[in-house]
Each structure stands twice: as structure tokens, then as C-alpha cells.
XYZ file of C-alpha atoms in Angstrom:
696
model
C 26.765 30.821 -5.478
C 25.794 31.396 -9.098
C 22.010 31.182 -9.478
C 22.136 29.313 -12.810
C 24.332 26.654 -14.387
C 25.240 28.760 -17.419
C 28.942 28.599 -16.553
C 28.715 24.843 -17.104
C 26.485 24.673 -20.167
C 27.258 27.986 -21.898
C 30.918 28.786 -21.206
C 32.877 31.146 -23.431
C 36.289 29.700 -22.533
C 37.212 26.185 -21.356
C 40.399 24.843 -19.814
C 40.973 21.089 -20.167
C 43.307 20.376 -17.255
C 45.243 17.141 -17.722
C 44.724 16.793 -21.442
C 47.161 14.484 -23.202
C 48.827 14.178 -26.594
C 48.276 10.413 -26.471
C 45.245 9.245 -28.417
C 42.970 6.917 -26.510
C 43.303 8.781 -23.221
C 40.326 10.499 -21.620
C 42.060 13.876 -21.567
C 42.847 13.707 -25.289
C 39.322 12.515 -26.154
C 37.666 15.429 -24.322
C 39.858 18.005 -26.053
C 39.285 16.282 -29.392
C 35.496 16.330 -28.858
C 35.524 20.043 -28.080
C 37.476 20.816 -31.251
C 35.923 18.272 -33.602
C 32.333 19.159 -32.714
C 32.919 22.857 -33.160
C 32.850 24.454 -29.716
C 32.140 28.122 -30.383
C 34.366 29.463 -27.583
C 38.058 29.284 -26.716
C 39.729 26.043 -25.610
C 42.885 26.023 -23.482
C 44.764 22.708 -23.099
C 46.590 22.542 -19.751
C 49.574 20.190 -19.638
C 52.890 21.169 -17.977
C 54.780 18.678 -20.171
C 53.599 19.810 -23.603
C 53.918 22.983 -25.651
C 50.861 22.105 -27.745
C 48.099 19.508 -27.712
C 45.900 18.813 -30.726
C 47.773 21.622 -32.516
C 46.608 24.078 -29.846
C 49.027 25.992 -27.632
C 49.132 24.373 -24.186
C 49.703 26.020 -20.820
C 51.500 24.588 -17.788
C 48.729 25.566 -15.368
C 45.338 27.244 -15.213
C 46.900 30.360 -13.696
C 49.208 30.666 -16.748
C 46.253 31.039 -19.148
C 46.223 34.666 -20.309
C 42.464 35.129 -20.692
C 39.443 34.456 -18.482
C 38.175 30.874 -18.054
C 34.514 30.031 -17.399
C 34.747 26.233 -17.204
C 37.534 23.846 -16.232
C 37.338 20.152 -17.142
C 39.691 18.336 -14.772
C 41.300 15.040 -15.827
C 44.260 14.666 -13.457
C 45.165 11.978 -10.889
C 42.930 12.124 -7.811
C 45.777 13.345 -5.592
C 46.150 16.520 -7.703
C 42.476 17.429 -8.043
C 42.327 19.537 -4.870
C 45.313 21.610 -5.946
C 43.855 22.151 -9.423
C 40.428 23.124 -8.065
C 41.976 25.691 -5.711
C 43.959 27.140 -8.608
C 40.733 27.372 -10.632
C 39.095 29.267 -7.797
C 41.942 31.763 -7.646
C 41.750 32.183 -11.427
C 38.061 33.099 -11.226
C 36.739 29.983 -12.963
C 32.956 29.711 -12.452
C 32.370 26.029 -13.195
C 34.371 22.818 -12.705
C 33.791 19.335 -14.111
C 35.911 16.721 -12.318
C 36.188 13.632 -14.516
C 38.742 11.992 -12.222
C 37.681 9.057 -10.028
C 38.958 8.054 -6.594
C 36.596 9.951 -4.308
C 33.765 8.856 -2.033
C 33.026 5.902 -4.289
C 36.279 4.255 -3.066
C 35.919 4.745 0.702
C 36.732 7.016 3.629
C 39.924 8.554 2.254
C 38.221 9.353 -1.031
C 35.200 10.813 0.778
C 37.467 13.209 2.687
C 39.157 14.239 -0.577
C 35.730 14.887 -2.110
C 34.641 16.933 0.914
C 37.692 19.165 0.549
C 37.106 19.679 -3.189
C 33.448 20.533 -2.571
C 34.301 23.022 0.163
C 36.823 24.736 -2.102
C 34.253 25.088 -4.884
C 31.715 26.568 -2.498
C 34.220 28.987 -0.997
C 35.083 30.329 -4.461
C 31.477 30.308 -5.745
C 32.167 27.635 -8.388
C 29.633 25.014 -9.449
C 30.989 21.468 -9.479
C 29.895 18.534 -11.648
C 31.222 15.187 -10.454
C 33.669 13.967 -9.429
C 33.829 10.544 -11.075
C 31.741 11.538 -14.097
C 31.988 11.621 -17.916
C 31.277 15.333 -18.420
C 28.558 17.347 -20.112
C 27.475 18.661 -23.494
C 25.258 21.279 -25.100
C 24.165 21.075 -28.759
C 22.651 24.588 -28.916
C 23.536 26.815 -31.849
C 26.275 29.187 -30.778
C 27.639 26.745 -28.175
C 28.176 23.228 -29.633
C 29.860 21.994 -26.467
C 30.964 18.367 -26.068
C 33.008 18.195 -22.878
C 32.661 14.415 -22.520
C 34.823 11.471 -23.477
C 31.925 9.820 -25.339
C 32.765 9.084 -28.985
C 29.324 10.222 -30.200
C 27.720 13.649 -30.471
C 23.924 13.309 -30.560
C 21.853 15.448 -32.925
C 20.355 18.666 -31.530
C 16.883 18.408 -30.096
C 14.544 19.419 -27.267
C 15.378 16.697 -24.678
C 17.874 17.276 -21.868
C 19.332 14.204 -20.178
C 20.991 13.567 -16.823
C 22.779 10.316 -16.056
C 24.096 9.327 -12.653
C 26.198 6.635 -14.325
C 29.069 7.650 -16.574
C 29.331 4.259 -18.252
C 25.624 4.249 -19.018
C 25.938 7.825 -20.261
C 28.174 6.715 -23.123
C 25.582 4.121 -24.132
C 22.781 6.679 -23.848
C 24.469 9.109 -26.231
C 25.187 6.324 -28.731
C 21.584 5.143 -28.561
C 20.201 8.666 -28.946
C 22.303 9.192 -32.070
C 21.185 5.828 -33.491
C 17.491 6.640 -32.927
C 17.870 10.186 -34.165
C 16.586 11.467 -30.825
C 17.637 15.073 -30.390
C 19.518 15.965 -27.193
C 19.858 19.580 -26.091
C 21.899 19.218 -22.905
C 23.516 16.159 -21.323
C 25.163 15.899 -17.904
C 26.843 12.981 -16.188
C 26.786 13.969 -12.504
C 28.823 11.126 -10.996
C 29.052 11.482 -7.213
C 26.807 14.580 -7.170
C 29.091 16.404 -4.752
C 27.478 19.706 -5.783
C 25.330 19.763 -8.920
C 22.570 17.186 -8.529
C 19.544 16.003 -10.421
C 17.470 18.516 -8.468
C 19.662 21.382 -9.698
C 19.360 20.190 -13.273
C 15.572 19.848 -13.088
C 15.340 23.456 -11.908
C 17.744 24.662 -14.602
C 16.115 22.747 -17.432
C 12.665 23.620 -16.109
C 13.500 27.284 -16.812
C 15.304 26.586 -20.100
C 12.928 27.447 -22.982
C 14.751 25.113 -25.379
C 14.246 22.033 -23.179
C 10.829 20.434 -23.750
C 11.475 17.044 -22.110
C 13.712 16.156 -19.134
C 15.165 12.643 -19.088
C 16.998 11.114 -16.129
C 18.803 7.941 -15.132
C 18.898 7.864 -11.321
C 20.507 5.548 -8.802
C 19.288 7.570 -5.797
C 17.358 10.758 -5.115
C 19.720 12.467 -2.683
C 17.052 14.666 -1.066
C 13.709 13.041 -1.978
C 11.574 15.819 -0.485
C 13.477 18.501 -2.393
C 13.131 16.401 -5.561
C 9.372 16.193 -5.033
C 8.973 19.936 -4.475
C 10.945 20.850 -7.607
C 9.548 18.136 -9.871
C 5.950 18.902 -8.869
C 6.421 22.470 -10.156
C 8.347 21.592 -13.317
C 6.080 18.765 -14.516
C 3.237 21.262 -14.818
C 5.252 22.889 -17.621
C 7.182 20.007 -19.208
C 7.383 16.233 -18.735
C 10.091 14.434 -16.767
C 10.840 10.770 -17.514
C 12.997 8.747 -15.126
C 14.696 5.368 -15.182
C 15.415 4.480 -11.565
C 17.703 1.548 -10.807
C 17.294 -0.668 -7.736
C 13.899 -2.269 -8.321
C 14.613 -5.277 -6.099
C 14.035 -5.202 -2.349
C 17.546 -6.377 -1.502
C 18.908 -4.646 1.544
C 15.565 -3.416 2.893
C 15.547 -3.377 6.669
C 13.277 -5.677 8.642
C 9.964 -4.190 9.725
C 7.290 -5.340 12.162
C 4.357 -3.404 10.699
C 2.362 -4.399 7.641
C 3.294 -1.049 6.112
C 7.005 -1.663 6.656
C 6.770 -5.187 5.254
C 5.014 -4.033 2.088
C 6.669 -0.639 1.503
C 9.903 -1.646 -0.213
C 12.276 0.929 -1.654
C 10.895 0.483 -5.156
C 7.292 1.049 -4.078
C 8.459 4.178 -2.265
C 10.069 5.302 -5.524
C 6.801 4.743 -7.396
C 4.939 6.706 -4.724
C 7.341 9.638 -4.858
C 7.261 9.853 -8.653
C 3.458 9.585 -8.750
C 3.127 12.488 -6.301
C 5.136 14.847 -8.478
C 3.965 13.774 -11.939
C 7.225 12.163 -13.049
C 6.815 9.365 -15.596
C 8.758 6.228 -14.692
C 10.237 4.080 -17.452
C 11.126 0.446 -16.877
C 14.245 0.606 -19.053
C 16.409 3.001 -21.044
C 14.686 1.811 -24.224
C 11.259 2.615 -22.782
C 12.568 6.014 -21.685
C 13.629 6.814 -25.251
C 10.327 5.491 -26.606
C 8.475 7.926 -24.346
C 10.839 10.804 -25.126
C 10.284 10.439 -28.874
C 6.544 10.941 -28.355
C 6.757 13.627 -25.680
C 9.152 15.798 -27.685
C 6.705 16.733 -30.442
C 3.285 15.185 -29.888
C 0.307 16.856 -28.187
C -1.140 15.155 -25.116
C -4.270 13.159 -25.996
C -7.681 14.323 -24.750
C -8.516 10.792 -23.659
C -7.511 7.144 -23.862
C -9.256 6.119 -27.135
C -6.839 5.060 -29.886
C -7.359 4.215 -33.559
C -5.056 1.724 -35.307
C -4.452 1.865 -39.047
C -2.423 -0.973 -40.554
C -1.851 -2.962 -43.719
C -1.504 -6.286 -41.861
C -3.749 -7.927 -39.281
C -1.022 -9.234 -36.975
C 0.566 -5.909 -36.017
C -2.893 -4.421 -35.488
C -3.809 -7.145 -33.013
C -0.476 -6.791 -31.187
C -0.961 -3.029 -30.906
C -4.536 -3.477 -29.651
C -3.379 -5.903 -26.945
C -0.501 -3.633 -25.953
C -2.781 -0.592 -25.730
C -5.232 -2.327 -23.428
C -2.362 -3.671 -21.341
C -1.126 -0.093 -20.948
C -4.504 1.178 -19.747
C -5.666 2.637 -23.065
C -8.721 1.771 -25.162
C -9.140 0.667 -28.759
C -11.587 3.299 -30.008
C -14.974 2.377 -31.417
C -15.198 4.293 -34.688
C -18.430 6.053 -35.582
C -20.689 4.575 -38.233
C -19.922 7.565 -40.456
C -16.170 6.944 -40.233
C -16.622 3.264 -41.045
C -18.797 4.145 -44.042
C -16.142 6.532 -45.381
C -13.470 3.850 -44.887
C -15.538 1.344 -46.891
C -15.581 3.810 -49.761
C -11.780 3.903 -50.027
C -10.865 0.332 -49.015
C -11.424 -3.020 -50.756
C -14.225 -5.248 -49.543
C -11.763 -7.605 -47.833
C -10.526 -4.803 -45.539
C -11.680 -4.429 -41.918
C -13.131 -1.011 -41.175
C -13.665 -1.462 -37.455
C -10.697 -0.876 -35.216
C -7.964 -1.907 -35.913
C -8.489 -0.684 -39.470
C -6.827 -3.445 -41.540
C -6.426 -2.037 -45.044
C -4.738 -5.339 -46.179
C -1.462 -5.613 -48.076
C -2.700 -3.828 -51.188
C -2.922 -0.507 -49.346
C -0.958 2.276 -51.025
C 0.660 5.354 -49.542
C -2.403 7.363 -50.634
C -4.659 4.863 -48.863
C -2.707 5.507 -45.670
C -3.215 9.231 -46.047
C -6.941 8.925 -46.685
C -7.573 6.399 -43.866
C -5.608 8.416 -41.316
C -7.474 11.584 -42.269
C -10.760 9.765 -41.590
C -9.865 8.255 -38.211
C -8.150 11.400 -36.919
C -11.291 13.378 -37.715
C -13.454 10.893 -35.771
C -14.853 12.432 -32.569
C -14.391 9.105 -30.767
C -10.645 8.998 -31.464
C -8.112 10.715 -29.197
C -4.922 9.374 -30.846
C -3.815 7.114 -33.681
C -1.068 4.619 -34.487
C -0.162 3.879 -38.110
C 1.567 0.515 -38.619
C 3.195 -0.504 -41.906
C 4.657 -3.836 -43.004
C 6.332 -3.350 -46.403
C 4.848 -5.519 -49.172
C 6.407 -5.665 -52.628
C 6.233 -2.468 -54.618
C 5.522 0.032 -51.829
C 8.309 2.090 -50.320
C 8.503 2.928 -46.624
C 9.462 6.498 -47.441
C 6.279 7.019 -49.486
C 4.118 5.738 -46.637
C 6.095 7.920 -44.228
C 5.320 10.982 -46.322
C 1.618 10.130 -46.237
C 1.702 9.779 -42.438
C 3.435 13.160 -42.205
C 0.755 14.731 -44.397
C -1.989 13.269 -42.179
C -0.261 14.683 -39.124
C -0.328 18.145 -40.650
C -4.090 17.984 -41.211
C -4.773 16.707 -37.686
C -2.103 18.256 -35.446
C -4.234 18.308 -32.276
C -4.196 14.514 -31.841
C -1.102 12.354 -31.247
C -0.031 10.284 -34.251
C 2.639 7.596 -33.864
C 4.076 5.251 -36.501
C 5.300 1.664 -36.496
C 7.539 0.814 -39.444
C 8.316 -2.903 -39.553
C 10.885 -4.513 -41.793
C 14.401 -3.391 -42.706
C 14.291 -2.331 -46.333
C 13.777 1.398 -46.527
C 13.356 1.647 -42.754
C 16.058 4.286 -42.066
C 14.713 6.591 -44.778
C 11.122 6.206 -43.619
C 11.999 6.802 -39.979
C 14.101 9.828 -40.804
C 11.254 11.325 -42.824
C 8.823 10.849 -39.942
C 11.058 12.017 -37.133
C 12.117 15.112 -39.044
C 8.429 15.997 -39.233
C 7.902 15.317 -35.512
C 6.185 11.917 -35.873
C 7.875 9.303 -33.653
C 8.546 6.081 -35.538
C 9.042 2.723 -33.816
C 10.213 -0.666 -34.985
C 7.930 -2.683 -32.714
C 4.215 -2.227 -31.939
C 4.698 -2.513 -28.164
C 7.052 0.469 -28.165
C 4.436 2.706 -29.772
C 1.779 1.554 -27.303
C 4.055 2.276 -24.322
C 4.922 5.704 -25.697
C 1.272 6.602 -26.183
C 0.560 5.394 -22.653
C 3.242 7.790 -21.381
C 1.512 10.660 -23.205
C -1.792 9.638 -21.624
C -0.280 9.433 -18.108
C 1.149 12.899 -18.556
C -2.261 14.223 -19.585
C -3.765 12.740 -16.408
C -1.155 14.580 -14.356
C -1.808 17.889 -16.114
C -5.546 17.477 -15.459
C -5.019 16.486 -11.816
C -6.178 19.137 -9.322
C -3.423 20.701 -7.262
C -3.762 20.659 -3.483
C -1.478 21.386 -0.548
C -1.395 19.492 2.758
C -4.051 20.657 5.243
C -3.181 21.688 8.823
C -5.626 20.102 11.293
C -6.282 21.308 14.842
C -4.982 18.435 16.991
C -3.690 17.676 20.505
C 0.084 17.472 20.030
C 0.752 17.802 23.774
C -1.144 14.591 24.482
C 0.789 12.747 21.782
C 4.097 13.980 23.228
C 3.056 12.819 26.721
C 2.232 9.339 25.399
C 5.522 9.034 23.506
C 7.485 10.325 26.512
C 5.864 7.657 28.714
C 6.867 4.927 26.259
C 10.450 6.200 26.230
C 10.535 6.449 30.041
C 9.684 2.773 30.482
C 12.551 1.832 28.156
C 10.308 0.594 25.347
C 10.357 1.336 21.633
C 6.797 0.147 20.971
C 3.365 1.574 21.652
C 0.782 -0.741 23.134
C -2.573 -0.856 21.382
C -4.272 1.446 23.921
C -1.426 3.952 23.526
C -1.627 3.803 19.739
C -5.389 4.338 19.835
C -4.924 7.262 22.240
C -2.438 8.843 19.811
C -4.923 8.511 16.953
C -7.704 9.942 19.104
C -5.533 12.966 19.934
C -5.305 13.586 16.180
C -9.032 13.480 15.605
C -9.085 10.015 14.050
C -12.231 8.087 15.113
C -11.338 5.094 17.298
C -13.345 2.313 18.874
C -14.752 2.769 22.410
C -12.494 0.878 24.823
C -11.437 0.342 28.440
C -8.244 -1.315 29.747
C -8.946 -3.856 32.500
C -6.369 -5.061 35.046
C -8.315 -8.098 36.256
C -11.315 -10.225 35.322
C -13.823 -8.222 37.335
C -12.662 -4.953 35.778
C -13.137 -6.624 32.417
C -16.717 -7.612 33.315
C -17.441 -4.057 34.468
C -15.958 -2.633 31.290
C -18.042 -4.925 29.100
C -21.192 -3.950 31.006
C -20.361 -0.252 30.643
C -19.735 -0.538 26.906
C -22.862 -2.623 26.353
C -23.457 -5.376 23.815
C -20.835 -7.773 22.454
C -17.213 -6.834 23.129
C -13.752 -7.738 21.921
C -10.935 -8.555 24.359
C -7.254 -8.191 23.412
C -4.113 -8.627 25.464
C -2.106 -5.461 26.149
C 1.623 -6.155 25.812
C 4.525 -4.089 24.473
C 6.191 -7.360 23.432
C 3.510 -8.724 21.076
C 3.324 -7.194 17.608
C 0.698 -9.694 16.411
C -1.636 -10.492 19.299
C -3.900 -12.929 17.482
C -1.005 -15.247 16.645
C -0.259 -15.552 20.380
C -3.895 -16.328 21.205
C -4.378 -12.915 22.733
C -7.676 -11.964 21.031
C -11.300 -12.989 21.627
C -14.269 -11.512 19.740
C -18.062 -11.415 20.036
C -18.183 -11.823 23.819
C -21.550 -11.179 25.486
C -22.250 -11.561 29.191
C -20.117 -11.759 32.376
C -19.306 -15.476 32.117
C -18.077 -15.193 28.565
C -15.859 -12.269 29.581
C -14.383 -14.119 32.606
C -13.711 -17.211 30.514
C -12.047 -15.130 27.819
C -9.859 -13.426 30.437
C -8.467 -16.736 31.645
C -8.149 -18.142 28.153
C -6.201 -15.138 26.827
C -3.683 -15.154 29.684
C -3.117 -18.923 29.400
C -2.650 -18.773 25.616
C -0.168 -15.892 25.793
C 1.880 -17.630 28.504
C 2.127 -20.733 26.321
C 2.994 -18.849 23.141
C 5.250 -16.112 24.584
C 6.279 -16.950 28.168
C 8.509 -13.854 28.437
C 5.948 -11.368 27.141
C 4.915 -8.649 29.595
C 1.132 -8.417 30.073
C -0.146 -4.999 31.218
C -3.836 -5.836 31.124
C -6.554 -6.636 28.628
C -8.277 -4.144 26.360
C -12.050 -4.455 26.328
C -13.558 -2.749 23.286
C -17.016 -2.443 21.823
C -17.510 -5.004 19.053
C -17.831 -3.114 15.765
C -19.352 -4.947 12.831
C -20.074 -4.122 9.224
C -18.099 -1.839 6.998
C -15.082 -2.612 4.827
C -11.808 -3.584 6.434
C -9.028 -1.266 5.264
C -5.463 -0.776 6.433
C -3.896 2.653 6.920
C -0.294 2.872 8.038
C 3.048 4.612 7.925
C 6.639 3.397 7.803
C 9.765 5.539 8.153
C 11.911 4.589 5.174
C 15.634 5.389 5.647
C 15.901 6.824 2.144
C 12.532 8.536 1.718
C 11.256 9.387 5.188
C 7.689 8.512 6.226
C 5.833 6.421 3.624
C 2.050 6.196 4.028
C 0.021 3.181 2.930
C -3.639 2.540 2.227
C -5.295 -0.671 1.105
C -7.697 -3.478 1.830
C -7.044 -4.611 5.390
C -7.736 -7.403 7.816
C -5.688 -10.529 8.423
C -4.959 -11.039 4.706
C -3.359 -7.664 4.029
C 0.122 -9.052 3.332
C -1.285 -11.892 1.230
C -3.467 -9.635 -0.922
C -0.944 -6.766 -1.146
C -3.660 -4.543 -2.576
C -2.173 -1.318 -1.281
C -1.072 2.138 -2.449
C 1.747 4.323 -1.127
C 2.626 8.013 -0.957
C 5.479 9.931 0.634
C 4.734 12.303 3.529
C 3.444 15.023 3.380
C 0.217 13.786 1.811
C -2.207 16.325 0.349
C -5.939 15.786 -0.045
C -5.460 14.862 -3.706
C -2.607 12.470 -2.843
C -4.828 10.753 -0.290
C -7.729 10.532 -2.729
C -5.427 9.043 -5.371
C -4.349 6.397 -2.850
C -7.933 5.375 -2.077
C -8.899 5.265 -5.751
C -5.841 3.418 -7.058
C -6.154 0.041 -5.306
C -7.295 -2.918 -7.392
C -10.216 -3.672 -5.068
C -11.658 -0.176 -5.195
C -15.011 -1.632 -6.287
C -15.415 -3.038 -2.759
C -15.342 0.535 -1.472
C -17.592 2.069 -4.132
C -20.261 -0.596 -3.608
C -20.941 -3.998 -5.188
C -24.185 -5.984 -5.518
C -26.290 -3.066 -4.398
C -24.264 -2.252 -1.282
C -23.792 1.449 -0.500
C -20.341 2.978 -1.056
C -18.145 3.791 1.910
C -17.376 7.383 2.880
C -14.307 8.162 0.751
C -13.869 11.561 2.394
C -13.480 9.896 5.790
C -10.610 7.748 4.493
C -8.985 10.762 2.843
C -9.271 12.677 6.119
C -7.596 9.918 8.147
C -4.705 9.658 5.703
C -4.070 13.393 5.894
C -4.215 13.411 9.697
C -1.794 10.489 9.895
C 0.529 12.340 7.513
C 0.487 15.385 9.810
C 1.069 13.164 12.856
C 4.287 11.583 11.585
C 5.423 14.885 10.104
C 5.341 16.485 13.556
C 6.287 13.525 15.747
C 9.408 12.029 14.229
C 9.749 9.391 16.950
C 6.911 7.449 15.325
C 8.769 5.101 12.972
C 5.898 2.712 12.226
C 2.175 2.769 12.875
C -0.590 0.565 11.507
C -4.354 0.968 11.741
C -5.685 -2.454 10.827
C -8.488 -2.633 10.385
C -9.962 0.796 9.874
C -13.604 -0.052 9.219
C -14.830 2.150 6.384
C -18.584 2.750 6.382
C -21.103 4.793 4.398
C -21.312 7.262 7.299
C -17.608 7.509 8.209
C -15.346 4.921 9.763
C -13.572 3.807 12.917
C -10.098 2.530 13.839
C -10.614 -0.868 15.468
C -6.990 -1.862 16.037
C -3.670 0.000 15.958
C -0.078 -0.596 16.950
């Protein structure tokens, strides 16, 4: 197998198999695009029913082509694709793009056809894009390849784009051309029978001309492989992804809190966060981010200055910045004094800097120079609403000049209004200053730059291997399987955690009331009693829990009360005894769990716990394996983190203890794949450690 994808993106000779003389057909459009956009190599039309296509000599088959062929673009009926691909292999073709549809996307017969095509490509060492795709392009000098049926060729630039949807790919190329966003490479991968998003990330990660990687994804294929590759590449260049499927439709039912809360979209967020990939909510937001990431430096911090000639846009930008997690910078007194010297008395010299409608292009230059030089400013946004007598292009030139004097800080522009807008935007974008029509777009783009800076500054860490008792865990799981059950009881779950070095509450399982009294006496102090049943996922709802019990009579009464309540609530539930545990008070109730997602594998969760966990939904997720830094990010990212760091004079909990438990749980489910779901709720976090009070 060829180590790179150069045969696809940098071919010297292309055969278009199934091209047509009829305008409006896909085969004709692809050949026309190759010729019209100046492909630097040789193009061979292949059509057994034509002597020439597009004024180019045609050949009846690939084997009849006299010279070597690097890439074949196949646009024939699905029934003929296998034959054509085999002929390409015999010819020595190194890359194949199958535009034709009718493969696994249409059912079993199509899936078998796709399997055969893929096997042929692998046997001949050919790389395959598709099937069911719209092709690929490369705007590099010396290549100028447009092997798609899209009507638009985007301008050259440093962004490379992968789309899993062919139809959306056409729209993407049109939109890129409209915005003036430069595209270096584009690939529509269709069914991803061979070349996938992971392959393209690796290829573009090593391509010096690609500065930003953009992707539209419908699925990840191999999520763990994606994470490994993306984690490496995002340290060198940003990746921005639009991922479809945000709703939870189709998610399988789950009994654990983790399974109930960890929908597919939250798993996607977790995966992308772990490997530094920036997620965009829409294609428009993706392009907004790309425009900034292509040419702007990453900001040192989150403080932003706003320079505008109208109050409204400044306020909108300020609100959008704060909504995106950024700050409106507080300018130094010296900067404000300098601004007063160049602005009329009616102007506002705080932040936003409202220069009012009389501001000239020179005023923009002077004000931007001042704020960009301010030590409290990490980035700036210049917004312009055209009044009478001032041209957008003149203001654009002033913004460009300010960028040149302060190139170490990001500078974005917002040009509002239509007159002169294209010229002003073109001036800015040619100079590497992204220009937006709406204030919110600029704020989102700057937020993407800031998120990327946070990733670059994030310490790298690999998962830790703990010394644990795997044999004991295997024995417990084997016993569960032997009794024909698919659920751990609470004592079994706590024993599993204990085998992995996770602190658990002191406990004894009693088989009758007197054993319960003896257990409570042995443990000392108040105890908690909980029914042990493989059939009850939520014991408290069945009346199977009593807390704060002190003394033999209270224990005996609780024994009888628990059994009676469970029989009323769940008459068929098997009762294997009652767990007597030391009552543990104080601390902060947290939930730590794992759920085996069918698309992502084990997904770990951390959040505020207790009986309100599903109501509060204050949780964070990561995909297994979880490193120390991943675990720390989880603990620090919940909304209620202040409850863990200490409020109203209370001491903070031991963050390291929580991080340790998350890593140990990650190792547990990584080694013992039979564990599909496991919740620790609550895990009481304390200043001096923590303890698992309940698990199932």
C-alpha cells in the first residue's frame, strides 16, 4: 500500500472512465473541469463509443491508453465498476476515485459489490476514494486538479477540506469561492471504503502547504484511531469539524446515570475535546473559524479590544465575546489618554472604543495602533458601518496597515453594509485579515482562536498503568456470568472497585436480621442498610434503603421494613441479603461512571452526584482511555466546580483523588470489556481524599 496519497492529489496522468460527450452529465462535467481549470498533467477520456470527448482523443478502455496512468476517475454504472477497477489494477493505476453510487448505501447487494471493489484495490496496491462521492481537487501550482463535478473551483489557499457528503461538498466549494476562502485540497470521501478522514488528517498533517484542516463528518469510523491521529496533528495545525447527528435519536436505552446522560453528541464533544479538534455548530461557523485560523496568530489570552464607528455593533460584539468565553479588555489609562487625543469629545475611549460616525480611515489606523499596543489587549476587532463620504476600501487599507504594525496579536474586521463591501473584504482577506459581515461571526472566530491556544498550552499526558488485582475482578465477573445474570450487585460492584484501588465504604453483607445487627456492631456508629438484588437498578425507589441507623432495634426494624417495601414494589425481585455499611457523612457528592457506547466504546463521566444527577446534568465526558490531564479537565469543566474548590470558607476537596479514581476506572473498563456500564454514585469527595459510597 502506498504510504502517501500523492497518487490521488498529485497525479501526472488521469483517466476519466465513463466520460460522456453529453453536456450536463457527471462524466462530461468532470472532464470539463479538468481541462477548463488547467490540470497540468495528461487527461485520457475513456469511452468505448466515442473517438473524442471534449476535443480530446478517447480510448475504449483503460488498458488501451498508451501511457502510464496515476489516477482513474470512474463514472460508470455500478455493475461495471468492479470490472473497471480490476482493469485499472492491471494497468498499474495507483489511485481510483469511484464517483458511481449503488454500493453499501443501498443495501446488502451494494455492500457486497463495495467489498469486492475494495479488495481489488488492496490487492493491486491502489488507494480508493469513494464510492458514491463527488471527487477531489488540488489547487496547488503545478497541479491545478479539479476531478469533481462541482461547477466551482475555489481560489488557492492554505485550508484542506474533507466532506463525507457529496451534495454538501458542492455547496461547500461554492461557499468557499463566494467568501474568498482559499482551499488547497478538497476530498469527498463518500462511503469511505478505503481512504477515510483519518487518512486525510495524516496526509494533510504532513503537508507543509496545509495550515488548517476542515472536515464535515457523519461518523468517525474508528474513533480511537481518529483520536490518536488528531491529537498529534492538532499540535502542529488546527482541525475544525462539523459533525452531523446532534440529536439523541436512536440512542439505546441505558440503566445507568452515565448511559442516560452520555448521548452520542456528548460523546462526540468528549472525543473532540480530548484531541484538540475545534467543533463548529454549522458550516458557516466552520468557515468563520477557518478564515481566522488561516492567517491569524493565536492570542496570548482572552482579552479583546473593540474599535468601531457605531455604538450598536460594539455592544453586539461585546455581548458575543462574553458569550463565547472571552473578555472585553480594560484598556490602560495611558491608552485611553492617547485615544482622547485623536478622537472627538463625544467618542467613548473605554472598551468598546466608539469613535462615532465621523471617524475617518486614518482614525481607524491610529486607534487600532493604540489598542494593539496596549499590554492588556490580546486581540482586537475593528467594526465599520459606512457613513456618507467614507469608503469601505479606505478603512480596509487602514486596518491592513494596523495589522502590519502589530502582527503578533489577532486582528479581525467586521464590515457592515453593502456598498463597497466586496472591495473592502477583498482588500482585507488578501492581506490575511478575516472580514465578516456580522459581529457574531467575528466573535465566534476569535473564540475558536482562543480555544486552539488553550489546546496548544495544555500539558500532554499519557494514561497511567496502575498496579491492580485483575484476577479478582475476573473472578467476580465470572461469578455473575455463571449465575446467568448481566448485572453486578452493589457488593460485587464495590468489590470490583476495591480490587482496582478505588476507596470504598466499609461494608458487610447480612443474610438475616441478627447478622445485620452483628455487622452494625462490628462497623460501629450509625450505619446504612441497602437491599442486595440483581434485579433492582434503583434500590431507593423500591424502598430498599435506610440511612442513619444506630442500635440493634433500629437495625432489626430496618431489616423488616426493607424486605416488606421491596416485596410490595417489586414482588419478583430476587433478594440476596442486605448490605450493612458504615454511614459516611460530609464531603461533596459526585458521580463517576462509565457507559459502553456502540459507536465510541467506553465513555467516562464525572459530575455532581446524588439523587439529582439526571436533573442537574452537570457532568463532563471523555472517551477511554483517559489520561491524567483528561481526568483533570473533566473535574474542572463542570458548571458547579466552585462546590469542589470551596465556597463560604469551606475547604476544597482533594482534586487529585478524583483524578486518580477516573484514571483507575478508565483502566478497569479498558481491560475488562464485559463491563458495559458502571456508576459510582455518590463518590464522596473530601479534603483528604474520598470514598465510593454506592456503586452498581
